[in-house]
N, CA, C and O of each residue as an XYZ file, in Angstrom:
348
protein
N      27.503     74.019     60.805
C      28.133     74.903     61.777
C      28.441     74.091     63.020
O      27.667     73.227     63.434
N      29.580     74.389     63.600
C      29.932     73.776     64.877
C      30.170     74.877     65.896
O      30.823     75.881     65.613
N      29.626     74.667     67.083
C      29.892     75.566     68.200
C      30.653     74.759     69.229
O      30.306     73.614     69.518
N      31.690     75.359     69.779
C      32.561     74.635     70.702
C      32.884     75.500     71.902
O      33.048     76.715     71.790
N      32.971     74.855     73.046
C      33.489     75.478     74.258
C      34.777     74.741     74.583
O      34.779     73.530     74.803
N      35.870     75.489     74.608
C      37.195     74.919     74.836
C      37.736     75.451     76.151
O      37.585     76.635     76.452
N      38.355     74.598     76.925
C      38.945     74.996     78.201
C      40.465     75.097     78.028
O      41.158     74.081     77.978
N      40.974     76.323     77.938
C      42.407     76.518     77.726
C      43.239     76.018     78.910
O      42.769     75.949     80.045
N      44.473     75.678     78.606
C      45.409     75.228     79.640
C      46.606     76.175     79.646
O      47.146     76.502     78.589
N      47.021     76.615     80.830
C      48.215     77.431     80.961
C      48.030     78.909     80.674
O      49.004     79.629     80.458
N      46.769     79.370     80.669
C      46.495     80.786     80.399
C      45.552     81.352     81.457
O      44.982     80.617     82.263
N      45.402     82.667     81.433
C      44.472     83.334     82.349
C      43.020     83.129     81.918
O      42.122     83.114     82.760
N      42.784     82.973     80.624
C      41.416     82.733     80.171
C      40.996     81.332     80.619
O      41.805     80.405     80.652
N      39.727     81.201     80.959
C      39.227     79.926     81.473
C      38.333     79.202     80.475
O      37.989     78.036     80.665
N      37.966     79.902     79.415
C      37.076     79.297     78.427
C      37.167     80.081     77.124
O      37.286     81.307     77.121
N      37.109     79.345     76.020
C      37.009     79.960     74.700
C      35.761     79.388     74.048
O      35.626     78.173     73.904
N      34.850     80.269     73.656
C      33.612     79.854     72.980
C      33.718     80.306     71.531
O      33.957     81.481     71.254
N      33.540     79.370     70.618
C      33.666     79.731     69.208
C      32.637     78.999     68.367
O      32.093     77.971     68.769
N      32.384     79.553     67.190
C      31.509     78.930     66.206
C      32.169     79.064     64.845
O      32.641     80.137     64.470
N      32.195     77.953     64.108
C      32.757     77.912     62.764
C      31.664     77.387     61.837
O      31.062     76.346     62.098
N      31.414     78.123     60.749
C      30.364     77.685     59.826
C      30.864     76.563     58.920
O      32.038     76.193     58.968
N      29.973     76.029     58.101
C      30.298     74.879     57.254
C      31.347     75.195     56.189
O      31.940     74.277     55.622
N      31.585     76.475     55.909
C      32.612     76.874     54.945
C      33.964     77.108     55.629
O      34.942     77.460     54.968
N      34.020     76.910     56.961
C      35.272     77.069     57.693
C      35.553     78.485     58.146
O      36.690     78.812     58.485
N      34.523     79.342     58.158
C      34.678     80.730     58.592
C      34.346     80.843     60.077
O      33.322     80.337     60.535
N      35.217     81.506     60.814
C      34.998     81.732     62.233
C      33.908     82.797     62.382
O      34.100     83.939     61.963
N      32.788     82.440     62.964
C      31.627     83.333     63.060
C      31.427     83.934     64.448
O      30.815     84.994     64.585
N      31.941     83.262     65.477
C      31.771     83.762     66.839
C      33.012     83.399     67.629
O      33.554     82.304     67.476
N      33.463     84.313     68.473
C      34.631     84.045     69.312
C      34.538     84.886     70.574
O      34.485     86.114     70.512
N      34.519     84.220     71.713
C      34.454     84.887     73.002
C      35.439     84.208     73.943
O      35.418     82.987     74.097
N      36.302     85.002     74.570
C      37.184     84.509     75.620
C      36.545     84.850     76.959
O      36.029     85.953     77.139
N      36.575     83.917     77.890
C      36.106     84.167     79.250
C      37.351     84.347     80.113
O      38.212     83.469     80.179
N      37.426     85.487     80.764
C      38.586     85.912     81.559
C      39.765     86.194     80.625
O      39.569     86.372     79.423
N      40.952     86.235     81.151
C      42.097     86.641     80.343
C      42.225     88.155     80.332
O      41.486     88.846     81.032
N      43.148     88.670     79.551
C      43.372     90.117     79.429
C      42.300     90.700     78.520
O      42.327     90.445     77.316
N      41.356     91.473     79.050
C      40.188     91.887     78.281
C      40.493     92.596     76.963
O      39.881     92.283     75.941
N      41.405     93.522     76.969
C      41.701     94.239     75.728
C      42.324     93.333     74.684
O      41.965     93.392     73.508
N      43.256     92.496     75.112
C      43.920     91.595     74.167
C      42.959     90.563     73.588
O      42.940     90.335     72.379
N      42.164     89.941     74.450
C      41.261     88.903     73.944
C      40.147     89.503     73.086
O      39.716     88.881     72.116
N      39.677     90.704     73.433
C      38.670     91.371     72.597
C      39.274     91.724     71.241
O      38.617     91.583     70.210
N      40.523     92.180     71.244
C      41.195     92.517     69.991
C      41.397     91.301     69.108
O      41.152     91.359     67.903
N      41.844     90.199     69.698
C      42.018     88.957     68.932
C      40.679     88.535     68.337
O      40.614     88.133     67.175
N      39.624     88.624     69.118
C      38.295     88.235     68.629
C      37.873     89.075     67.430
O      37.383     88.536     66.437
N      38.059     90.386     67.514
C      37.667     91.260     66.400
C      38.474     90.972     65.142
O      37.941     91.028     64.034
N      39.744     90.669     65.305
C      40.586     90.371     64.146
C      40.269     89.011     63.535
O      40.440     88.819     62.331
N      39.809     88.066     64.352
C      39.623     86.691     63.882
C      38.250     86.426     63.259
O      38.154     85.691     62.277
N      37.199     87.009     63.813
C      35.839     86.716     63.332
C      35.690     87.184     61.886
O      36.058     88.304     61.532
N      35.145     86.300     61.073
C      34.942     86.588     59.655
C      36.060     86.054     58.773
O      35.962     86.107     57.547
N      37.122     85.541     59.386
C      38.247     84.983     58.625
C      38.167     83.460     58.606
O      37.451     82.846     59.397
N      38.914     82.874     57.691
C      38.990     81.410     57.642
C      39.629     80.914     58.934
O      40.698     81.379     59.330
N      38.967     79.971     59.579
C      39.431     79.462     60.865
C      40.817     78.832     60.748
O      41.651     79.015     61.636
N      41.078     78.095     59.670
C      42.386     77.458     59.530
C      43.500     78.489     59.383
O      44.611     78.266     59.863
N      43.219     79.611     58.729
C      44.214     80.674     58.597
C      44.480     81.340     59.942
O      45.626     81.649     60.267
N      43.437     81.557     60.716
C      43.590     82.148     62.048
C      44.454     81.233     62.913
O      45.377     81.695     63.584
N      44.156     79.949     62.894
C      44.927     78.991     63.692
C      46.391     78.996     63.282
O      47.276     78.990     64.137
N      46.652     79.008     61.992
C      48.031     79.002     61.493
C      48.789     80.248     61.953
O      49.954     80.161     62.340
N      48.134     81.396     61.911
C      48.776     82.646     62.333
C      49.092     82.675     63.829
O      50.118     83.220     64.235
N      48.221     82.095     64.643
C      48.334     82.234     66.090
C      49.067     81.082     66.775
O      49.555     81.236     67.894
N      49.146     79.937     66.111
C      49.772     78.752     66.709
C      51.212     79.065     67.131
O      51.995     79.612     66.355
N      51.542     78.706     68.375
C      52.896     78.887     68.874
C      53.153     80.219     69.553
O      54.252     80.441     70.062
N      52.174     81.112     69.577
C      52.340     82.401     70.249
C      52.509     82.160     71.747
O      51.753     81.404     72.356
N      53.504     82.809     72.324
C      53.778     82.657     73.749
C      53.353     83.913     74.510
O      53.249     84.996     73.933
N      53.114     83.756     75.795
C      52.800     84.877     76.678
C      53.917     84.963     77.704
O      53.959     84.190     78.661
N      54.825     85.915     77.493
C      55.964     86.042     78.400
C      56.784     84.767     78.400
O      57.189     84.285     77.341
N      57.031     84.217     79.579
C      57.812     82.986     79.696
C      56.958     81.727     79.588
O      57.487     80.615     79.572
N      55.649     81.899     79.513
C      54.763     80.742     79.391
C      54.933     80.100     78.012
O      55.183     80.803     77.033
N      54.802     78.794     77.929
C      54.954     78.130     76.632
C      53.729     78.266     75.727
O      53.740     77.784     74.594
N      52.682     78.915     76.217
C      51.443     79.070     75.449
C      50.872     80.461     75.731
O      51.469     81.253     76.461
N      49.720     80.740     75.149
C      49.043     82.025     75.319
C      47.585     81.834     74.943
O      47.195     80.771     74.459
N      46.779     82.866     75.165
C      45.382     82.792     74.721
C      45.294     82.596     73.205
O      44.498     81.769     72.760
N      46.078     83.321     72.387
C      46.025     83.072     70.952
C      46.450     81.645     70.571
O      45.843     81.036     69.691
N      47.485     81.112     71.225
C      47.916     79.741     70.959
C      46.822     78.747     71.346
O      46.572     77.780     70.627
N      46.180     78.988     72.473
C      45.083     78.111     72.889
C      43.899     78.220     71.935
O      43.200     77.233     71.705
N      43.667     79.396     71.382
C      42.629     79.548     70.363
C      42.957     78.684     69.148
O      42.072     78.029     68.598
N      44.208     78.677     68.731
C      44.608     77.832     67.600
C      44.287     76.367     67.896
O      43.805     75.651     67.018
N      44.546     75.924     69.099
C      44.249     74.535     69.482
C      42.744     74.277     69.483
O      42.289     73.217     69.052
N      41.973     75.255     69.969
C      40.510     75.121     69.972
C      39.979     75.031     68.548
O      39.098     74.222     68.259
N      40.512     75.858     67.664
C      40.096     75.826     66.256
C      40.446     74.484     65.630
O      39.628     73.903     64.917
N      41.653     73.984     65.887
C      42.052     72.684     65.341
C      41.072     71.593     65.762
O      40.663     70.770     64.943
N      40.699     71.587     67.036
C      39.741     70.586     67.535
C      38.382     70.749     66.861
O      37.773     69.769     66.432
N      37.913     71.984     66.772
C      36.601     72.237     66.176
C      36.580     71.831     64.706
O      35.612     71.226     64.247
N      37.643     72.159     63.961
C      37.688     71.784     62.548
C      37.730     70.274     62.368
O      37.136     69.748     61.427
N      38.420     69.576     63.253
C      38.442     68.111     63.196
C      37.046     67.544     63.400
O      36.632     66.614     62.707
N      36.323     68.119     64.364
C      34.954     67.667     64.624
C      34.032     68.019     63.451
O      33.162     67.227     63.088
N      34.214     69.177     62.872
C      33.380     69.616     61.750
C      33.562     68.711     60.535
O      32.604     68.414     59.821
N      34.791     68.282     60.311
C      35.104     67.446     59.142
C      34.799     65.975     59.367
O      34.798     65.198     58.412
N      34.541     65.573     60.609
C      34.287     64.156     60.925
C      32.913     63.712     60.464
O      32.543     62.553     60.652
C-alpha cells in the first residue's frame, strides 16, 4: 500500500491525500479545501475503484477556463503514486 500527499497546482484544493493498495485499488481519498460537494462526490465515486481507471477517466478535466481541475490534479496524483508503488 502507498499513501501519498499531493499538492495540486492551479486549483482551489491545497492538498490531496490518497492511499492505493498493492492491487491498485484506491482505498482512501481526501481533498483539502476546494469545492466541498464536488470533491466529496469525486471521492465517493473513486474509492474502491482501480486507481488507473479513475486517473484515465478524470485526466484532462478542466474547471471553467482553467487548464486543470481538482479531478485532473487527482489523476496526476494517482499517476505519481502508481509510479512509486511499482518502483
